[in-house]
mmCIF file of C-alpha atoms in Angstrom:
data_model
loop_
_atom_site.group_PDB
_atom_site.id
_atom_site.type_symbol
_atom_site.label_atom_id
_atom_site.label_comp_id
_atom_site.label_asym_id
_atom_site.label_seq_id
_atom_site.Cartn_x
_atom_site.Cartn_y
_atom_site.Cartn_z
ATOM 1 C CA UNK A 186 0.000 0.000 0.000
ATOM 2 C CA UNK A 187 2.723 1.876 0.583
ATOM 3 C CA UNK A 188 4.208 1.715 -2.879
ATOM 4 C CA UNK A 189 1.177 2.457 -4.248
ATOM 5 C CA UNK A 190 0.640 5.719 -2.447
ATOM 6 C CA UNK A 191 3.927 6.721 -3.804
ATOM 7 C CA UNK A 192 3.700 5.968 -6.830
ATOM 8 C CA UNK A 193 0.315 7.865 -7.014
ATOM 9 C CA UNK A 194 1.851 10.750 -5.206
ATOM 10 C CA UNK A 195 4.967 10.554 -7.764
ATOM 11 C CA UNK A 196 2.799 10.970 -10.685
ATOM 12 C CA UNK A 197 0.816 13.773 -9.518
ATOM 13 C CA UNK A 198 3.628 15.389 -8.722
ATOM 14 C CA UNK A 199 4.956 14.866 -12.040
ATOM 15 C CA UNK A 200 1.598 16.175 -13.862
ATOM 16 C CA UNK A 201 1.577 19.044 -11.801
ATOM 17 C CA UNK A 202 5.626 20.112 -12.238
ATOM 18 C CA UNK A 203 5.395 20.226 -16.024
ATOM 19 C CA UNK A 204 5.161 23.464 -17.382
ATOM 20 C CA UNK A 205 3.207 24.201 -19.363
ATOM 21 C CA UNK A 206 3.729 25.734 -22.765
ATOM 22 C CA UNK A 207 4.648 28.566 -23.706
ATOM 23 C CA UNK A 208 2.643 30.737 -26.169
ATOM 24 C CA UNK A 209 5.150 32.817 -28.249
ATOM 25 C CA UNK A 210 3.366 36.335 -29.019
ATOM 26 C CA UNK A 211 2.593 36.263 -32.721
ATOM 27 C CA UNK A 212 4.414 39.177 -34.779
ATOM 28 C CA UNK A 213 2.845 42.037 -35.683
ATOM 29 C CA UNK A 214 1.408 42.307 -39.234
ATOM 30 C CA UNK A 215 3.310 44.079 -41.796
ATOM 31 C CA UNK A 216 0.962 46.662 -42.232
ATOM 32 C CA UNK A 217 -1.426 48.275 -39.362
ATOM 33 C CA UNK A 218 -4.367 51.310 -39.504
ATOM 34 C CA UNK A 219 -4.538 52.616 -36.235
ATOM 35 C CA UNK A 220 -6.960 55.143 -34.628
ATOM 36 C CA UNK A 221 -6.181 57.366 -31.906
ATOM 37 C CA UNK A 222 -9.080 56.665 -29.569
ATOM 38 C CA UNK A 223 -12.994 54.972 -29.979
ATOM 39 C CA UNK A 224 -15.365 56.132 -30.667
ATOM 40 C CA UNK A 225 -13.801 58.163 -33.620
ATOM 41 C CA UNK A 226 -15.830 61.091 -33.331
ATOM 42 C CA UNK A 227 -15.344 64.116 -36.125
ATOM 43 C CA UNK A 228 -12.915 66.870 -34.914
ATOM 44 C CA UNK A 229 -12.727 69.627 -36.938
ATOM 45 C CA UNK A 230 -14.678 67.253 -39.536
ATOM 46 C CA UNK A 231 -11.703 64.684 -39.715
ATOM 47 C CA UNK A 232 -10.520 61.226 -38.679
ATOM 48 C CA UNK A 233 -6.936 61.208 -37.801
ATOM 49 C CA UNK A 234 -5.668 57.205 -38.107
ATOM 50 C CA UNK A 235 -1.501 55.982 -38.427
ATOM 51 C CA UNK A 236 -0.841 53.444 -41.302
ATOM 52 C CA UNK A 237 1.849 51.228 -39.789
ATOM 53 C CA UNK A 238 4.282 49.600 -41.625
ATOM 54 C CA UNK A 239 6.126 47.137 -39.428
ATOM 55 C CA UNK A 240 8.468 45.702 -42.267
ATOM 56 C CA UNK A 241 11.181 47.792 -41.749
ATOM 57 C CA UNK A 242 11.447 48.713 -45.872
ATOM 58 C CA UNK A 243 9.604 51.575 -47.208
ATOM 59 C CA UNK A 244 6.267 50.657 -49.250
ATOM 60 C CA UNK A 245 3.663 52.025 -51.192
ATOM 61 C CA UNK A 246 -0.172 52.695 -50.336
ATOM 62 C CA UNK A 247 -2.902 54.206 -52.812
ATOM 63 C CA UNK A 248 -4.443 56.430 -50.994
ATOM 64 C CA UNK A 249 -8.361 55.930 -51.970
ATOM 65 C CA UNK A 250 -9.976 54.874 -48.525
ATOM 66 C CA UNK A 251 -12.659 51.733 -48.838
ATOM 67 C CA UNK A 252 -15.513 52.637 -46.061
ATOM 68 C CA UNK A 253 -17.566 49.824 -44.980
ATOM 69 C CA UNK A 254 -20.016 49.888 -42.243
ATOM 70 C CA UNK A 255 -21.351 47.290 -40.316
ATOM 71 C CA UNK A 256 -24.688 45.982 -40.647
ATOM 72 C CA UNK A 257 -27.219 44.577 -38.296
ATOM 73 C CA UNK A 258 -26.231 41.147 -39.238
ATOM 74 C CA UNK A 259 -22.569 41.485 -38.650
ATOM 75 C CA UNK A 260 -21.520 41.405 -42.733
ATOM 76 C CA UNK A 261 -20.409 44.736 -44.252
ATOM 77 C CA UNK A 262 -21.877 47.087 -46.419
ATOM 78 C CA UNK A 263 -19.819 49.784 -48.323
ATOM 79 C CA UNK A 264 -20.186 53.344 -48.075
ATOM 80 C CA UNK A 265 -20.646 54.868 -51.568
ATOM 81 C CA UNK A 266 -18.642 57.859 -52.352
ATOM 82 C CA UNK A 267 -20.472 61.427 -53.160
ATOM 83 C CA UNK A 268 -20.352 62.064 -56.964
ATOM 84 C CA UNK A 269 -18.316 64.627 -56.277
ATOM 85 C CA UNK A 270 -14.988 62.575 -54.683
ATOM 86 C CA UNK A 271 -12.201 62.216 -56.771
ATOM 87 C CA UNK A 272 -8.572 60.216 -56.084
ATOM 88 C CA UNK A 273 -5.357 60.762 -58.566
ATOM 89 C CA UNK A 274 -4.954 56.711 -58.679
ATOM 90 C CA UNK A 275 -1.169 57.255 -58.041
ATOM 91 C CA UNK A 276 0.592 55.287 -54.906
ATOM 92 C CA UNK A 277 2.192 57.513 -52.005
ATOM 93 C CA UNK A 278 5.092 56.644 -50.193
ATOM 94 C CA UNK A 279 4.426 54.603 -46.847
ATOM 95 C CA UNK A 280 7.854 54.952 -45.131
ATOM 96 C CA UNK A 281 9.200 51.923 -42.744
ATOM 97 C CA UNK A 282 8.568 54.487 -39.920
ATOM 98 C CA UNK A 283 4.708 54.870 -41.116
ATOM 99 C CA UNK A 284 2.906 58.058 -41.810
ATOM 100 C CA UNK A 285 -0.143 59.633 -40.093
ATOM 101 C CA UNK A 286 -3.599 60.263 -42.488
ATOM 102 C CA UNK A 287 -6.358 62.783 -41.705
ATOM 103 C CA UNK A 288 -9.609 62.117 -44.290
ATOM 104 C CA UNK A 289 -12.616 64.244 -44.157
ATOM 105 C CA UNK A 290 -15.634 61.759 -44.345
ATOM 106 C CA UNK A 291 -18.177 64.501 -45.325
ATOM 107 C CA UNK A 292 -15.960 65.601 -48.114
ATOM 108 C CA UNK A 293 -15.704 61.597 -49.341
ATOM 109 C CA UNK A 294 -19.372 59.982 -48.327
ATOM 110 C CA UNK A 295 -21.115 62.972 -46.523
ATOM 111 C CA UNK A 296 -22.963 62.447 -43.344
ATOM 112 C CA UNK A 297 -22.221 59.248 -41.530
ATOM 113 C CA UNK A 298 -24.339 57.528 -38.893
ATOM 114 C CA UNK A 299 -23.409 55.799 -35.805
ATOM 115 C CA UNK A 300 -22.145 52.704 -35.945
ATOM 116 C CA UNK A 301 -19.197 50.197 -36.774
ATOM 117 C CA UNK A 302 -16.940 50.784 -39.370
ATOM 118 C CA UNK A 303 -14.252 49.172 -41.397
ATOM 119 C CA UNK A 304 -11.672 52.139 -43.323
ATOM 120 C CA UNK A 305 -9.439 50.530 -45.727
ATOM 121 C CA UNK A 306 -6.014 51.469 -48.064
ATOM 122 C CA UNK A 307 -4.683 49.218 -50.375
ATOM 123 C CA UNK A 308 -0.698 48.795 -49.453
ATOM 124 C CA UNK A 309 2.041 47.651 -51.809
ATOM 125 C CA UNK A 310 5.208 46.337 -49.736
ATOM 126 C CA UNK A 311 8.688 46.048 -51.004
ATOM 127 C CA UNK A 312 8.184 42.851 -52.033
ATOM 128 C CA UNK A 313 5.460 43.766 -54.140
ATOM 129 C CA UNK A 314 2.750 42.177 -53.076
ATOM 130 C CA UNK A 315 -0.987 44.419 -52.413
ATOM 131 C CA UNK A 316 -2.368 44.226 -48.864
ATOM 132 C CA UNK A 317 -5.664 45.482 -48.078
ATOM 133 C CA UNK A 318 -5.063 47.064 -44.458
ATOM 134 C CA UNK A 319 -8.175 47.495 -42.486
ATOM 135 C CA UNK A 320 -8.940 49.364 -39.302
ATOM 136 C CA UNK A 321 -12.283 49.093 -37.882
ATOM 137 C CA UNK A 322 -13.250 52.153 -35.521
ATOM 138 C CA UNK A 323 -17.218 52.748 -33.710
ATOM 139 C CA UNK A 324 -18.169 55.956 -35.297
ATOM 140 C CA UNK A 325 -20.487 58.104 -32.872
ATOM 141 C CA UNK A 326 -22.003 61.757 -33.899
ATOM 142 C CA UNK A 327 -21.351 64.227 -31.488
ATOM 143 C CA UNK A 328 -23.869 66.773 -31.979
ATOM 144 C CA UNK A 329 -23.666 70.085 -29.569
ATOM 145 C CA UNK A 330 -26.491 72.888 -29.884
ATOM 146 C CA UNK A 331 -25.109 75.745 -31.307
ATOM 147 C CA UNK A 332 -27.235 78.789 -30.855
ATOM 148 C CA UNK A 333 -29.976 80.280 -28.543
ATOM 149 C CA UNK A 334 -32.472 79.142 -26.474
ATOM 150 C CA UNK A 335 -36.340 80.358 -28.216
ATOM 151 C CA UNK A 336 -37.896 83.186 -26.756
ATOM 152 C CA UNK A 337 -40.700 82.356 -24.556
ATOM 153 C CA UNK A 338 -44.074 83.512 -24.932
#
């Protein structure tokens, strides 16, 4: 009995002393959109965002935004662009170090309404292969009354 309390007290002794393993954090993508804070609200009437590029070489990225916003069912739906929008078609450079964007969503699909959205670029890396880089932000209207009060009767 006594050899059979050991050896049940060796083996949980040896289940419970083996470590266990070790998740190694996964790298970063190459490319990253990054907001400053959520919800994105309109400052000024612009979204500020930082296109990461964690390659260490300089790329490329067109910079005509995709807007998608999330519907009630959790797929996405794009945001049209106003008639008016136009892009030049030709790729900027995206250093290794990055480069901060500012887009004016009025300007580009005019009034937005709250909700979940998905903002797009399409980056070309040294290598070149195209990337679709995707940021997804919650998008919330901050209205403030501007004016006075009506005059009471």
């Amino acid at each position: 009995m006594t050899r059979l309390f050991a050896l049940a007290l060796s083996l949980c002794l040896s289940l419970t002393l083996q470590a266990a393993p070790v998740r190694e954090a996964s790298p970063p993508p190459d490319f990253e959109l990054v907001f400053a804070g959520e919800p994105v609200t309109m400052e000024a009437g612009r979204i500020t965002f930082l296109l990461r590029n964690n390659t260490g070489a300089d790329a490329q990225v067109l910079l005509i935004p995709r807007l998608e916003r999330q519907d009630g069912d959790g797929g996405w739906e794009e945001v049209p662009f106003l008639e008016r929008a136009g892009f030049c078609g030709m790729a900027d450079p995206l250093s290794a170090e990055g480069r901060e964007c500012t887009i004016e969503p009025f300007e580009l699909w005019g009034v937005l309404e709250d909700g979940t959205y998905r903002l797009g670029y399409e980056v070309t890396g040294s290598d070149g292969v195209q990337t679709l880089v995707q940021g997804e932000f919650q998008f919330h209207v901050d209205l403030q009354i501007c004016g006075y009060p009506l005059a009471e009767d």
